[in-house]
Amino acid sequence: MTYRAVLFDLFDTLVAFDRTRLPELTVNGKVMRSTAGKLHEAFRPFAPRVELGEFVNALLWSWQEAERIRNESHREVAAAERLGFLIGHLGLEPGALGPEAMPVLLRTHMHELSRAIVLPAHHGPLLRKLRQRYRLAVVSNFDYTPTAVGVLEREGIADLFETILVSDEVGWRKPKPVIFETALSRLGVGAGESLFVGDRIDVDVAGAQGVGMASAWINPEAAPLPTDMEPPDYEIRDLCELGLILGI
């Protein structure tokens, strides 16, 4: 099969998330890796009575609530909305905190998060070779587009992609068809001319199949295919194997 475009998931496909790079935090004798400590420091000028343990619990609840909504409907809960959940769970009114509270929280969280995102060394050269033959795009589930784009810019590969589409912009997450269809429309290519590469069989592969795209499943642990799923067109253990599939 000859493709005109190759579209990629971002996390655990193009880049990896290394939790050990997050700041270390101790709460009630429990050591964890989280942005929560830095977030609490940034938040204290706006709400000095909120203690660290209370803040961490509210932050965890906000994440769980966002995940509940995402899992039930595939609607994206953008980062600012989730931080609004956090503030509300603390019993605070966002308007009473001042206009800078939310931007400070958002900047702090995303700064610490981006430091834990790494590009495997062999991905850059592979993408540059692919770019010589194919139109490339990123289609990612994530709650804040500037951080996704910023990571790709930091790693020097953002210019390889004709479009970088993140779910917080669309309002819906993969496997919803709209996010794939929007990316294909921006590229000006048809689904049948495109290959989607991702690590989630239920999100990336199922979503691509739903709009008629070919799919490549990155399955490093050789996990079994769910019995209710159609097999992907390709199953690979590492992104470098994509070069073999596409003949580069």
JSON list of C-alpha atoms in Angstrom, two decimals:
[
{"chain": "A", "resi": 1, "resn": "MET", "atom": "CA", "xyz": [0.00, 0.00, 0.00]},
{"chain": "A", "resi": 2, "resn": "THR", "atom": "CA", "xyz": [1.26, 3.48, -0.89]},
{"chain": "A", "resi": 3, "resn": "TYR", "atom": "CA", "xyz": [0.44, 6.28, 1.55]},
{"chain": "A", "resi": 4, "resn": "ARG", "atom": "CA", "xyz": [0.57, 10.01, 1.08]},
{"chain": "A", "resi": 5, "resn": "ALA", "atom": "CA", "xyz": [0.45, 10.89, 4.77]},
{"chain": "A", "resi": 6, "resn": "VAL", "atom": "CA", "xyz": [1.53, 9.41, 8.10]},
{"chain": "A", "resi": 7, "resn": "LEU", "atom": "CA", "xyz": [-0.15, 10.68, 11.25]},
{"chain": "A", "resi": 8, "resn": "PHE", "atom": "CA", "xyz": [1.20, 10.04, 14.73]},
{"chain": "A", "resi": 9, "resn": "ASP", "atom": "CA", "xyz": [-0.05, 9.90, 18.26]},
{"chain": "A", "resi": 10, "resn": "LEU", "atom": "CA", "xyz": [2.22, 11.93, 20.57]},
{"chain": "A", "resi": 11, "resn": "PHE", "atom": "CA", "xyz": [2.64, 10.36, 24.01]},
{"chain": "A", "resi": 12, "resn": "ASP", "atom": "CA", "xyz": [4.20, 6.88, 24.17]},
{"chain": "A", "resi": 13, "resn": "THR", "atom": "CA", "xyz": [4.51, 7.04, 20.39]},
{"chain": "A", "resi": 14, "resn": "LEU", "atom": "CA", "xyz": [6.68, 10.01, 19.39]},
{"chain": "A", "resi": 15, "resn": "VAL", "atom": "CA", "xyz": [7.69, 11.01, 22.91]},
{"chain": "A", "resi": 16, "resn": "ALA", "atom": "CA", "xyz": [7.90, 9.23, 26.25]},
{"chain": "A", "resi": 17, "resn": "PHE", "atom": "CA", "xyz": [6.78, 10.38, 29.67]},
{"chain": "A", "resi": 18, "resn": "ASP", "atom": "CA", "xyz": [9.45, 9.77, 32.33]},
{"chain": "A", "resi": 19, "resn": "ARG", "atom": "CA", "xyz": [7.79, 10.14, 35.73]},
{"chain": "A", "resi": 20, "resn": "THR", "atom": "CA", "xyz": [11.16, 10.05, 37.49]},
{"chain": "A", "resi": 21, "resn": "ARG", "atom": "CA", "xyz": [11.79, 13.52, 36.05]},
{"chain": "A", "resi": 22, "resn": "LEU", "atom": "CA", "xyz": [8.88, 14.97, 38.01]},
{"chain": "A", "resi": 23, "resn": "PRO", "atom": "CA", "xyz": [9.71, 16.73, 41.31]},
{"chain": "A", "resi": 24, "resn": "GLU", "atom": "CA", "xyz": [9.77, 14.49, 44.38]},
{"chain": "A", "resi": 25, "resn": "LEU", "atom": "CA", "xyz": [7.18, 15.28, 47.03]},
{"chain": "A", "resi": 26, "resn": "THR", "atom": "CA", "xyz": [6.47, 13.86, 50.50]},
{"chain": "A", "resi": 27, "resn": "VAL", "atom": "CA", "xyz": [2.93, 14.06, 51.85]},
{"chain": "A", "resi": 28, "resn": "ASN", "atom": "CA", "xyz": [1.95, 12.39, 55.13]},
{"chain": "A", "resi": 29, "resn": "GLY", "atom": "CA", "xyz": [5.09, 10.28, 54.99]},
{"chain": "A", "resi": 30, "resn": "LYS", "atom": "CA", "xyz": [4.40, 9.11, 51.44]},
{"chain": "A", "resi": 31, "resn": "VAL", "atom": "CA", "xyz": [6.94, 9.91, 48.74]},
{"chain": "A", "resi": 32, "resn": "MET", "atom": "CA", "xyz": [5.59, 10.58, 45.26]},
{"chain": "A", "resi": 33, "resn": "ARG", "atom": "CA", "xyz": [6.58, 12.14, 41.95]},
{"chain": "A", "resi": 34, "resn": "SER", "atom": "CA", "xyz": [4.17, 14.90, 41.05]},
{"chain": "A", "resi": 35, "resn": "THR", "atom": "CA", "xyz": [3.77, 18.51, 39.98]},
{"chain": "A", "resi": 36, "resn": "ALA", "atom": "CA", "xyz": [1.65, 19.01, 43.11]},
{"chain": "A", "resi": 37, "resn": "GLY", "atom": "CA", "xyz": [4.42, 20.45, 45.31]},
{"chain": "A", "resi": 38, "resn": "LYS", "atom": "CA", "xyz": [5.40, 23.11, 42.78]},
{"chain": "A", "resi": 39, "resn": "LEU", "atom": "CA", "xyz": [1.74, 23.84, 42.13]},
{"chain": "A", "resi": 40, "resn": "HIS", "atom": "CA", "xyz": [1.07, 24.31, 45.83]},
{"chain": "A", "resi": 41, "resn": "GLU", "atom": "CA", "xyz": [4.02, 26.70, 46.14]},
{"chain": "A", "resi": 42, "resn": "ALA", "atom": "CA", "xyz": [2.69, 28.73, 43.21]},
{"chain": "A", "resi": 43, "resn": "PHE", "atom": "CA", "xyz": [-0.85, 28.70, 44.63]},
{"chain": "A", "resi": 44, "resn": "ARG", "atom": "CA", "xyz": [-0.04, 29.75, 48.20]},
{"chain": "A", "resi": 45, "resn": "PRO", "atom": "CA", "xyz": [0.11, 33.51, 47.50]},
{"chain": "A", "resi": 46, "resn": "PHE", "atom": "CA", "xyz": [-3.48, 33.30, 46.27]},
{"chain": "A", "resi": 47, "resn": "ALA", "atom": "CA", "xyz": [-4.80, 30.96, 49.01]},
{"chain": "A", "resi": 48, "resn": "PRO", "atom": "CA", "xyz": [-2.31, 30.86, 51.92]},
{"chain": "A", "resi": 49, "resn": "ARG", "atom": "CA", "xyz": [-4.60, 28.84, 54.20]},
{"chain": "A", "resi": 50, "resn": "VAL", "atom": "CA", "xyz": [-4.69, 25.81, 51.90]},
{"chain": "A", "resi": 51, "resn": "GLU", "atom": "CA", "xyz": [-2.28, 23.20, 53.28]},
{"chain": "A", "resi": 52, "resn": "LEU", "atom": "CA", "xyz": [-0.23, 20.87, 51.12]},
{"chain": "A", "resi": 53, "resn": "GLY", "atom": "CA", "xyz": [-2.14, 17.66, 51.99]},
{"chain": "A", "resi": 54, "resn": "GLU", "atom": "CA", "xyz": [-5.49, 19.29, 51.27]},
{"chain": "A", "resi": 55, "resn": "PHE", "atom": "CA", "xyz": [-4.17, 20.64, 47.99]},
{"chain": "A", "resi": 56, "resn": "VAL", "atom": "CA", "xyz": [-2.77, 17.27, 46.88]},
{"chain": "A", "resi": 57, "resn": "ASN", "atom": "CA", "xyz": [-6.07, 15.53, 47.63]},
{"chain": "A", "resi": 58, "resn": "ALA", "atom": "CA", "xyz": [-7.99, 18.14, 45.64]},
{"chain": "A", "resi": 59, "resn": "LEU", "atom": "CA", "xyz": [-5.56, 17.87, 42.74]},
{"chain": "A", "resi": 60, "resn": "LEU", "atom": "CA", "xyz": [-5.98, 14.08, 42.66]},
{"chain": "A", "resi": 61, "resn": "TRP", "atom": "CA", "xyz": [-9.77, 14.45, 42.75]},
{"chain": "A", "resi": 62, "resn": "SER", "atom": "CA", "xyz": [-9.67, 16.93, 39.86]},
{"chain": "A", "resi": 63, "resn": "TRP", "atom": "CA", "xyz": [-7.68, 14.45, 37.78]},
{"chain": "A", "resi": 64, "resn": "GLN", "atom": "CA", "xyz": [-10.08, 11.62, 38.60]},
{"chain": "A", "resi": 65, "resn": "GLU", "atom": "CA", "xyz": [-13.09, 13.78, 37.72]},
{"chain": "A", "resi": 66, "resn": "ALA", "atom": "CA", "xyz": [-11.54, 14.78, 34.41]},
{"chain": "A", "resi": 67, "resn": "GLU", "atom": "CA", "xyz": [-10.79, 11.14, 33.61]},
{"chain": "A", "resi": 68, "resn": "ARG", "atom": "CA", "xyz": [-14.37, 10.15, 34.45]},
{"chain": "A", "resi": 69, "resn": "ILE", "atom": "CA", "xyz": [-15.74, 12.68, 31.98]},
{"chain": "A", "resi": 70, "resn": "ARG", "atom": "CA", "xyz": [-13.23, 11.69, 29.29]},
{"chain": "A", "resi": 71, "resn": "ASN", "atom": "CA", "xyz": [-13.94, 7.99, 29.67]},
{"chain": "A", "resi": 72, "resn": "GLU", "atom": "CA", "xyz": [-17.72, 8.43, 29.65]},
{"chain": "A", "resi": 73, "resn": "SER", "atom": "CA", "xyz": [-18.03, 10.75, 26.67]},
{"chain": "A", "resi": 74, "resn": "HIS", "atom": "CA", "xyz": [-14.58, 11.24, 25.08]},
{"chain": "A", "resi": 75, "resn": "ARG", "atom": "CA", "xyz": [-15.04, 14.96, 25.67]},
{"chain": "A", "resi": 76, "resn": "GLU", "atom": "CA", "xyz": [-11.75, 16.66, 26.37]},
{"chain": "A", "resi": 77, "resn": "VAL", "atom": "CA", "xyz": [-11.43, 18.39, 29.72]},
{"chain": "A", "resi": 78, "resn": "ALA", "atom": "CA", "xyz": [-8.95, 21.16, 29.01]},
{"chain": "A", "resi": 79, "resn": "ALA", "atom": "CA", "xyz": [-6.24, 21.95, 31.54]},
{"chain": "A", "resi": 80, "resn": "ALA", "atom": "CA", "xyz": [-7.84, 25.20, 32.66]},
{"chain": "A", "resi": 81, "resn": "GLU", "atom": "CA", "xyz": [-11.17, 23.44, 33.24]},
{"chain": "A", "resi": 82, "resn": "ARG", "atom": "CA", "xyz": [-9.49, 20.74, 35.32]},
{"chain": "A", "resi": 83, "resn": "LEU", "atom": "CA", "xyz": [-7.68, 23.33, 37.42]},
{"chain": "A", "resi": 84, "resn": "GLY", "atom": "CA", "xyz": [-11.07, 24.95, 37.89]},
{"chain": "A", "resi": 85, "resn": "PHE", "atom": "CA", "xyz": [-12.26, 21.62, 39.32]},
{"chain": "A", "resi": 86, "resn": "LEU", "atom": "CA", "xyz": [-9.31, 21.77, 41.74]},
{"chain": "A", "resi": 87, "resn": "ILE", "atom": "CA", "xyz": [-10.14, 25.28, 42.92]},
{"chain": "A", "resi": 88, "resn": "GLY", "atom": "CA", "xyz": [-13.83, 24.45, 43.32]},
{"chain": "A", "resi": 89, "resn": "HIS", "atom": "CA", "xyz": [-13.04, 21.29, 45.30]},
{"chain": "A", "resi": 90, "resn": "LEU", "atom": "CA", "xyz": [-11.02, 23.43, 47.70]},
{"chain": "A", "resi": 91, "resn": "GLY", "atom": "CA", "xyz": [-14.17, 25.48, 48.30]},
{"chain": "A", "resi": 92, "resn": "LEU", "atom": "CA", "xyz": [-12.72, 28.58, 46.64]},
{"chain": "A", "resi": 93, "resn": "GLU", "atom": "CA", "xyz": [-14.18, 30.92, 44.06]},
{"chain": "A", "resi": 94, "resn": "PRO", "atom": "CA", "xyz": [-11.85, 31.43, 41.06]},
{"chain": "A", "resi": 95, "resn": "GLY", "atom": "CA", "xyz": [-12.89, 35.08, 40.77]},
{"chain": "A", "resi": 96, "resn": "ALA", "atom": "CA", "xyz": [-11.89, 35.77, 44.37]},
{"chain": "A", "resi": 97, "resn": "LEU", "atom": "CA", "xyz": [-8.34, 34.55, 43.81]},
{"chain": "A", "resi": 98, "resn": "GLY", "atom": "CA", "xyz": [-7.42, 37.24, 41.31]},
{"chain": "A", "resi": 99, "resn": "PRO", "atom": "CA", "xyz": [-6.92, 37.05, 37.54]},
{"chain": "A", "resi": 100, "resn": "GLU", "atom": "CA", "xyz": [-3.37, 35.69, 37.76]},
{"chain": "A", "resi": 101, "resn": "ALA", "atom": "CA", "xyz": [-4.15, 32.58, 39.81]},
{"chain": "A", "resi": 102, "resn": "MET", "atom": "CA", "xyz": [-5.22, 30.35, 36.94]},
{"chain": "A", "resi": 103, "resn": "PRO", "atom": "CA", "xyz": [-2.41, 31.40, 34.52]},
{"chain": "A", "resi": 104, "resn": "VAL", "atom": "CA", "xyz": [0.19, 30.85, 37.26]},
{"chain": "A", "resi": 105, "resn": "LEU", "atom": "CA", "xyz": [-1.16, 27.38, 38.04]},
{"chain": "A", "resi": 106, "resn": "LEU", "atom": "CA", "xyz": [-1.30, 26.49, 34.38]},
{"chain": "A", "resi": 107, "resn": "ARG", "atom": "CA", "xyz": [2.23, 27.69, 33.63]},
{"chain": "A", "resi": 108, "resn": "THR", "atom": "CA", "xyz": [3.66, 25.92, 36.67]},
{"chain": "A", "resi": 109, "resn": "HIS", "atom": "CA", "xyz": [1.97, 22.61, 35.97]},
{"chain": "A", "resi": 110, "resn": "MET", "atom": "CA", "xyz": [2.88, 22.54, 32.30]},
{"chain": "A", "resi": 111, "resn": "HIS", "atom": "CA", "xyz": [6.47, 23.64, 32.93]},
{"chain": "A", "resi": 112, "resn": "GLU", "atom": "CA", "xyz": [7.06, 20.75, 35.32]},
{"chain": "A", "resi": 113, "resn": "LEU", "atom": "CA", "xyz": [5.17, 18.30, 33.13]},
{"chain": "A", "resi": 114, "resn": "SER", "atom": "CA", "xyz": [7.12, 19.20, 29.99]},
{"chain": "A", "resi": 115, "resn": "ARG", "atom": "CA", "xyz": [10.41, 18.49, 31.79]},
{"chain": "A", "resi": 116, "resn": "ALA", "atom": "CA", "xyz": [9.31, 14.86, 32.15]},
{"chain": "A", "resi": 117, "resn": "ILE", "atom": "CA", "xyz": [8.62, 14.43, 28.42]},
{"chain": "A", "resi": 118, "resn": "VAL", "atom": "CA", "xyz": [11.55, 13.08, 26.38]},
{"chain": "A", "resi": 119, "resn": "LEU", "atom": "CA", "xyz": [12.16, 12.30, 22.72]},
{"chain": "A", "resi": 120, "resn": "PRO", "atom": "CA", "xyz": [13.94, 8.97, 22.12]},
{"chain": "A", "resi": 121, "resn": "ALA", "atom": "CA", "xyz": [17.18, 9.63, 20.26]},
{"chain": "A", "resi": 122, "resn": "HIS", "atom": "CA", "xyz": [16.32, 7.55, 17.19]},
{"chain": "A", "resi": 123, "resn": "HIS", "atom": "CA", "xyz": [12.94, 9.16, 16.56]},
{"chain": "A", "resi": 124, "resn": "GLY", "atom": "CA", "xyz": [14.25, 12.42, 15.14]},
{"chain": "A", "resi": 125, "resn": "PRO", "atom": "CA", "xyz": [16.31, 10.86, 12.32]},
{"chain": "A", "resi": 126, "resn": "LEU", "atom": "CA", "xyz": [13.43, 8.50, 11.43]},
{"chain": "A", "resi": 127, "resn": "LEU", "atom": "CA", "xyz": [10.94, 11.37, 11.21]},
{"chain": "A", "resi": 128, "resn": "ARG", "atom": "CA", "xyz": [13.26, 13.41, 9.00]},
{"chain": "A", "resi": 129, "resn": "LYS", "atom": "CA", "xyz": [13.56, 10.50, 6.58]},
{"chain": "A", "resi": 130, "resn": "LEU", "atom": "CA", "xyz": [9.80, 10.02, 6.57]},
{"chain": "A", "resi": 131, "resn": "ARG", "atom": "CA", "xyz": [9.26, 13.72, 5.90]},
{"chain": "A", "resi": 132, "resn": "GLN", "atom": "CA", "xyz": [11.14, 13.39, 2.62]},
{"chain": "A", "resi": 133, "resn": "ARG", "atom": "CA", "xyz": [8.42, 11.04, 1.29]},
{"chain": "A", "resi": 134, "resn": "TYR", "atom": "CA", "xyz": [5.28, 11.66, 3.32]},
{"chain": "A", "resi": 135, "resn": "ARG", "atom": "CA", "xyz": [3.16, 14.44, 4.71]},
{"chain": "A", "resi": 136, "resn": "LEU", "atom": "CA", "xyz": [3.30, 14.18, 8.48]},
{"chain": "A", "resi": 137, "resn": "ALA", "atom": "CA", "xyz": [0.92, 15.20, 11.26]},
{"chain": "A", "resi": 138, "resn": "VAL", "atom": "CA", "xyz": [0.43, 14.74, 15.00]},
{"chain": "A", "resi": 139, "resn": "VAL", "atom": "CA", "xyz": [-2.99, 13.88, 16.44]},
{"chain": "A", "resi": 140, "resn": "SER", "atom": "CA", "xyz": [-2.87, 13.73, 20.22]},
{"chain": "A", "resi": 141, "resn": "ASN", "atom": "CA", "xyz": [-5.12, 13.41, 23.23]},
{"chain": "A", "resi": 142, "resn": "PHE", "atom": "CA", "xyz": [-3.85, 16.08, 25.59]},
{"chain": "A", "resi": 143, "resn": "ASP", "atom": "CA", "xyz": [-5.39, 18.92, 27.57]},
{"chain": "A", "resi": 144, "resn": "TYR", "atom": "CA", "xyz": [-3.13, 21.85, 26.57]},
{"chain": "A", "resi": 145, "resn": "THR", "atom": "CA", "xyz": [-1.95, 22.46, 23.01]},
{"chain": "A", "resi": 146, "resn": "PRO", "atom": "CA", "xyz": [0.89, 24.92, 23.79]},
{"chain": "A", "resi": 147, "resn": "THR", "atom": "CA", "xyz": [2.74, 22.31, 25.84]},
{"chain": "A", "resi": 148, "resn": "ALA", "atom": "CA", "xyz": [2.45, 19.64, 23.15]},
{"chain": "A", "resi": 149, "resn": "VAL", "atom": "CA", "xyz": [3.68, 22.05, 20.49]},
{"chain": "A", "resi": 150, "resn": "GLY", "atom": "CA", "xyz": [6.35, 23.41, 22.81]},
{"chain": "A", "resi": 151, "resn": "VAL", "atom": "CA", "xyz": [7.83, 19.98, 23.44]},
{"chain": "A", "resi": 152, "resn": "LEU", "atom": "CA", "xyz": [8.05, 19.29, 19.71]},
{"chain": "A", "resi": 153, "resn": "GLU", "atom": "CA", "xyz": [9.67, 22.70, 19.16]},
{"chain": "A", "resi": 154, "resn": "ARG", "atom": "CA", "xyz": [12.12, 22.10, 21.99]},
{"chain": "A", "resi": 155, "resn": "GLU", "atom": "CA", "xyz": [13.17, 18.81, 20.39]},
{"chain": "A", "resi": 156, "resn": "GLY", "atom": "CA", "xyz": [13.58, 20.44, 16.98]},
{"chain": "A", "resi": 157, "resn": "ILE", "atom": "CA", "xyz": [10.95, 18.39, 15.16]},
{"chain": "A", "resi": 158, "resn": "ALA", "atom": "CA", "xyz": [7.85, 20.60, 15.15]},
{"chain": "A", "resi": 159, "resn": "ASP", "atom": "CA", "xyz": [8.56, 21.85, 11.64]},
{"chain": "A", "resi": 160, "resn": "LEU", "atom": "CA", "xyz": [8.37, 18.28, 10.29]},
{"chain": "A", "resi": 161, "resn": "PHE", "atom": "CA", "xyz": [4.60, 18.20, 10.84]},
{"chain": "A", "resi": 162, "resn": "GLU", "atom": "CA", "xyz": [2.15, 20.05, 8.63]},
{"chain": "A", "resi": 163, "resn": "THR", "atom": "CA", "xyz": [-0.42, 20.06, 11.40]},
{"chain": "A", "resi": 164, "resn": "ILE", "atom": "CA", "xyz": [-0.28, 19.38, 15.13]},
{"chain": "A", "resi": 165, "resn": "LEU", "atom": "CA", "xyz": [-3.81, 18.73, 16.33]},
{"chain": "A", "resi": 166, "resn": "VAL", "atom": "CA", "xyz": [-4.48, 18.32, 20.05]},
{"chain": "A", "resi": 167, "resn": "SER", "atom": "CA", "xyz": [-7.79, 17.29, 21.54]},
{"chain": "A", "resi": 168, "resn": "ASP", "atom": "CA", "xyz": [-8.20, 20.42, 23.67]},
{"chain": "A", "resi": 169, "resn": "GLU", "atom": "CA", "xyz": [-8.46, 22.41, 20.43]},
{"chain": "A", "resi": 170, "resn": "VAL", "atom": "CA", "xyz": [-11.12, 20.12, 18.95]},
{"chain": "A", "resi": 171, "resn": "GLY", "atom": "CA", "xyz": [-12.95, 19.54, 22.22]},
{"chain": "A", "resi": 172, "resn": "TRP", "atom": "CA", "xyz": [-13.10, 15.77, 21.65]},
{"chain": "A", "resi": 173, "resn": "ARG", "atom": "CA", "xyz": [-10.60, 12.97, 22.18]},
{"chain": "A", "resi": 174, "resn": "LYS", "atom": "CA", "xyz": [-9.63, 9.98, 20.11]},
{"chain": "A", "resi": 175, "resn": "PRO", "atom": "CA", "xyz": [-11.26, 7.64, 19.18]},
{"chain": "A", "resi": 176, "resn": "LYS", "atom": "CA", "xyz": [-13.93, 10.22, 18.22]},
{"chain": "A", "resi": 177, "resn": "PRO", "atom": "CA", "xyz": [-13.89, 10.51, 14.41]},
{"chain": "A", "resi": 178, "resn": "VAL", "atom": "CA", "xyz": [-13.87, 14.32, 14.42]},
{"chain": "A", "resi": 179, "resn": "ILE", "atom": "CA", "xyz": [-10.26, 14.65, 15.57]},
{"chain": "A", "resi": 180, "resn": "PHE", "atom": "CA", "xyz": [-9.00, 12.33, 12.80]},
{"chain": "A", "resi": 181, "resn": "GLU", "atom": "CA", "xyz": [-11.24, 13.95, 10.20]},
{"chain": "A", "resi": 182, "resn": "THR", "atom": "CA", "xyz": [-10.07, 17.43, 11.15]},
{"chain": "A", "resi": 183, "resn": "ALA", "atom": "CA", "xyz": [-6.43, 16.43, 10.77]},
{"chain": "A", "resi": 184, "resn": "LEU", "atom": "CA", "xyz": [-7.06, 14.80, 7.39]},
{"chain": "A", "resi": 185, "resn": "SER", "atom": "CA", "xyz": [-8.94, 17.88, 6.21]},
{"chain": "A", "resi": 186, "resn": "ARG", "atom": "CA", "xyz": [-6.05, 20.12, 7.19]},
{"chain": "A", "resi": 187, "resn": "LEU", "atom": "CA", "xyz": [-3.62, 17.88, 5.33]},
{"chain": "A", "resi": 188, "resn": "GLY", "atom": "CA", "xyz": [-5.89, 17.69, 2.31]},
{"chain": "A", "resi": 189, "resn": "VAL", "atom": "CA", "xyz": [-5.59, 13.90, 2.05]},
{"chain": "A", "resi": 190, "resn": "GLY", "atom": "CA", "xyz": [-8.12, 11.11, 2.20]},
{"chain": "A", "resi": 191, "resn": "ALA", "atom": "CA", "xyz": [-8.37, 8.51, 4.94]},
{"chain": "A", "resi": 192, "resn": "GLY", "atom": "CA", "xyz": [-7.55, 5.74, 2.47]},
{"chain": "A", "resi": 193, "resn": "GLU", "atom": "CA", "xyz": [-4.27, 7.46, 1.63]},
{"chain": "A", "resi": 194, "resn": "SER", "atom": "CA", "xyz": [-3.14, 7.75, 5.24]},
{"chain": "A", "resi": 195, "resn": "LEU", "atom": "CA", "xyz": [-1.54, 5.65, 7.97]},
{"chain": "A", "resi": 196, "resn": "PHE", "atom": "CA", "xyz": [-2.07, 6.35, 11.67]},
{"chain": "A", "resi": 197, "resn": "VAL", "atom": "CA", "xyz": [0.59, 5.26, 14.17]},
{"chain": "A", "resi": 198, "resn": "GLY", "atom": "CA", "xyz": [-0.15, 4.98, 17.89]},
{"chain": "A", "resi": 199, "resn": "ASP", "atom": "CA", "xyz": [0.27, 2.90, 21.02]},
{"chain": "A", "resi": 200, "resn": "ARG", "atom": "CA", "xyz": [-3.37, 2.56, 22.14]},
{"chain": "A", "resi": 201, "resn": "ILE", "atom": "CA", "xyz": [-5.33, -0.19, 20.45]},
{"chain": "A", "resi": 202, "resn": "ASP", "atom": "CA", "xyz": [-8.65, 1.12, 21.82]},
{"chain": "A", "resi": 203, "resn": "VAL", "atom": "CA", "xyz": [-7.98, 4.77, 21.02]},
{"chain": "A", "resi": 204, "resn": "ASP", "atom": "CA", "xyz": [-5.49, 5.08, 18.18]},
{"chain": "A", "resi": 205, "resn": "VAL", "atom": "CA", "xyz": [-6.14, 1.92, 16.19]},
{"chain": "A", "resi": 206, "resn": "ALA", "atom": "CA", "xyz": [-9.90, 1.84, 16.77]},
{"chain": "A", "resi": 207, "resn": "GLY", "atom": "CA", "xyz": [-10.21, 5.54, 15.99]},
{"chain": "A", "resi": 208, "resn": "ALA", "atom": "CA", "xyz": [-8.22, 5.25, 12.78]},
{"chain": "A", "resi": 209, "resn": "GLN", "atom": "CA", "xyz": [-10.21, 2.23, 11.68]},
{"chain": "A", "resi": 210, "resn": "GLY", "atom": "CA", "xyz": [-13.42, 4.13, 12.37]},
{"chain": "A", "resi": 211, "resn": "VAL", "atom": "CA", "xyz": [-12.62, 6.71, 9.69]},
{"chain": "A", "resi": 212, "resn": "GLY", "atom": "CA", "xyz": [-11.10, 4.26, 7.19]},
{"chain": "A", "resi": 213, "resn": "MET", "atom": "CA", "xyz": [-7.41, 4.88, 7.86]},
{"chain": "A", "resi": 214, "resn": "ALA", "atom": "CA", "xyz": [-4.74, 2.20, 7.95]},
{"chain": "A", "resi": 215, "resn": "SER", "atom": "CA", "xyz": [-3.21, 1.71, 11.39]},
{"chain": "A", "resi": 216, "resn": "ALA", "atom": "CA", "xyz": [0.10, 0.71, 12.93]},
{"chain": "A", "resi": 217, "resn": "TRP", "atom": "CA", "xyz": [-0.06, -0.38, 16.57]},
{"chain": "A", "resi": 218, "resn": "ILE", "atom": "CA", "xyz": [3.06, 0.15, 18.67]},
{"chain": "A", "resi": 219, "resn": "ASN", "atom": "CA", "xyz": [2.84, -2.78, 21.08]},
{"chain": "A", "resi": 220, "resn": "PRO", "atom": "CA", "xyz": [6.19, -3.04, 22.89]},
{"chain": "A", "resi": 221, "resn": "GLU", "atom": "CA", "xyz": [4.99, -5.61, 25.43]},
{"chain": "A", "resi": 222, "resn": "ALA", "atom": "CA", "xyz": [3.34, -7.84, 22.82]},
{"chain": "A", "resi": 223, "resn": "ALA", "atom": "CA", "xyz": [-0.02, -7.47, 24.56]},
{"chain": "A", "resi": 224, "resn": "PRO", "atom": "CA", "xyz": [-2.78, -9.64, 23.10]},
{"chain": "A", "resi": 225, "resn": "LEU", "atom": "CA", "xyz": [-5.29, -8.07, 20.79]},
{"chain": "A", "resi": 226, "resn": "PRO", "atom": "CA", "xyz": [-8.68, -7.67, 22.51]},
{"chain": "A", "resi": 227, "resn": "THR", "atom": "CA", "xyz": [-11.15, -10.22, 21.18]},
{"chain": "A", "resi": 228, "resn": "ASP", "atom": "CA", "xyz": [-13.62, -7.52, 20.14]},
{"chain": "A", "resi": 229, "resn": "MET", "atom": "CA", "xyz": [-11.07, -5.55, 18.09]},
{"chain": "A", "resi": 230, "resn": "GLU", "atom": "CA", "xyz": [-10.22, -5.72, 14.42]},
{"chain": "A", "resi": 231, "resn": "PRO", "atom": "CA", "xyz": [-6.46, -6.27, 14.03]},
{"chain": "A", "resi": 232, "resn": "PRO", "atom": "CA", "xyz": [-4.34, -3.30, 12.94]},
{"chain": "A", "resi": 233, "resn": "ASP", "atom": "CA", "xyz": [-2.71, -3.31, 9.53]},
{"chain": "A", "resi": 234, "resn": "TYR", "atom": "CA", "xyz": [0.69, -3.46, 11.21]},
{"chain": "A", "resi": 235, "resn": "GLU", "atom": "CA", "xyz": [1.89, -4.37, 14.70]},
{"chain": "A", "resi": 236, "resn": "ILE", "atom": "CA", "xyz": [5.33, -3.13, 15.72]},
{"chain": "A", "resi": 237, "resn": "ARG", "atom": "CA", "xyz": [7.41, -3.19, 18.89]},
{"chain": "A", "resi": 238, "resn": "ASP", "atom": "CA", "xyz": [9.19, 0.13, 18.38]},
{"chain": "A", "resi": 239, "resn": "LEU", "atom": "CA", "xyz": [8.70, 3.17, 16.17]},
{"chain": "A", "resi": 240, "resn": "CYS", "atom": "CA", "xyz": [11.92, 2.39, 14.29]},
{"chain": "A", "resi": 241, "resn": "GLU", "atom": "CA", "xyz": [10.16, -0.61, 12.73]},
{"chain": "A", "resi": 242, "resn": "LEU", "atom": "CA", "xyz": [7.97, 1.85, 10.84]},
{"chain": "A", "resi": 243, "resn": "GLY", "atom": "CA", "xyz": [10.93, 2.55, 8.60]},
{"chain": "A", "resi": 244, "resn": "LEU", "atom": "CA", "xyz": [10.98, -1.10, 7.54]},
{"chain": "A", "resi": 245, "resn": "ILE", "atom": "CA", "xyz": [7.24, -1.08, 6.83]},
{"chain": "A", "resi": 246, "resn": "LEU", "atom": "CA", "xyz": [7.48, 2.06, 4.71]},
{"chain": "A", "resi": 247, "resn": "GLY", "atom": "CA", "xyz": [10.72, 1.08, 3.02]},
{"chain": "A", "resi": 248, "resn": "ILE", "atom": "CA", "xyz": [13.05, 3.82, 4.20]}
]
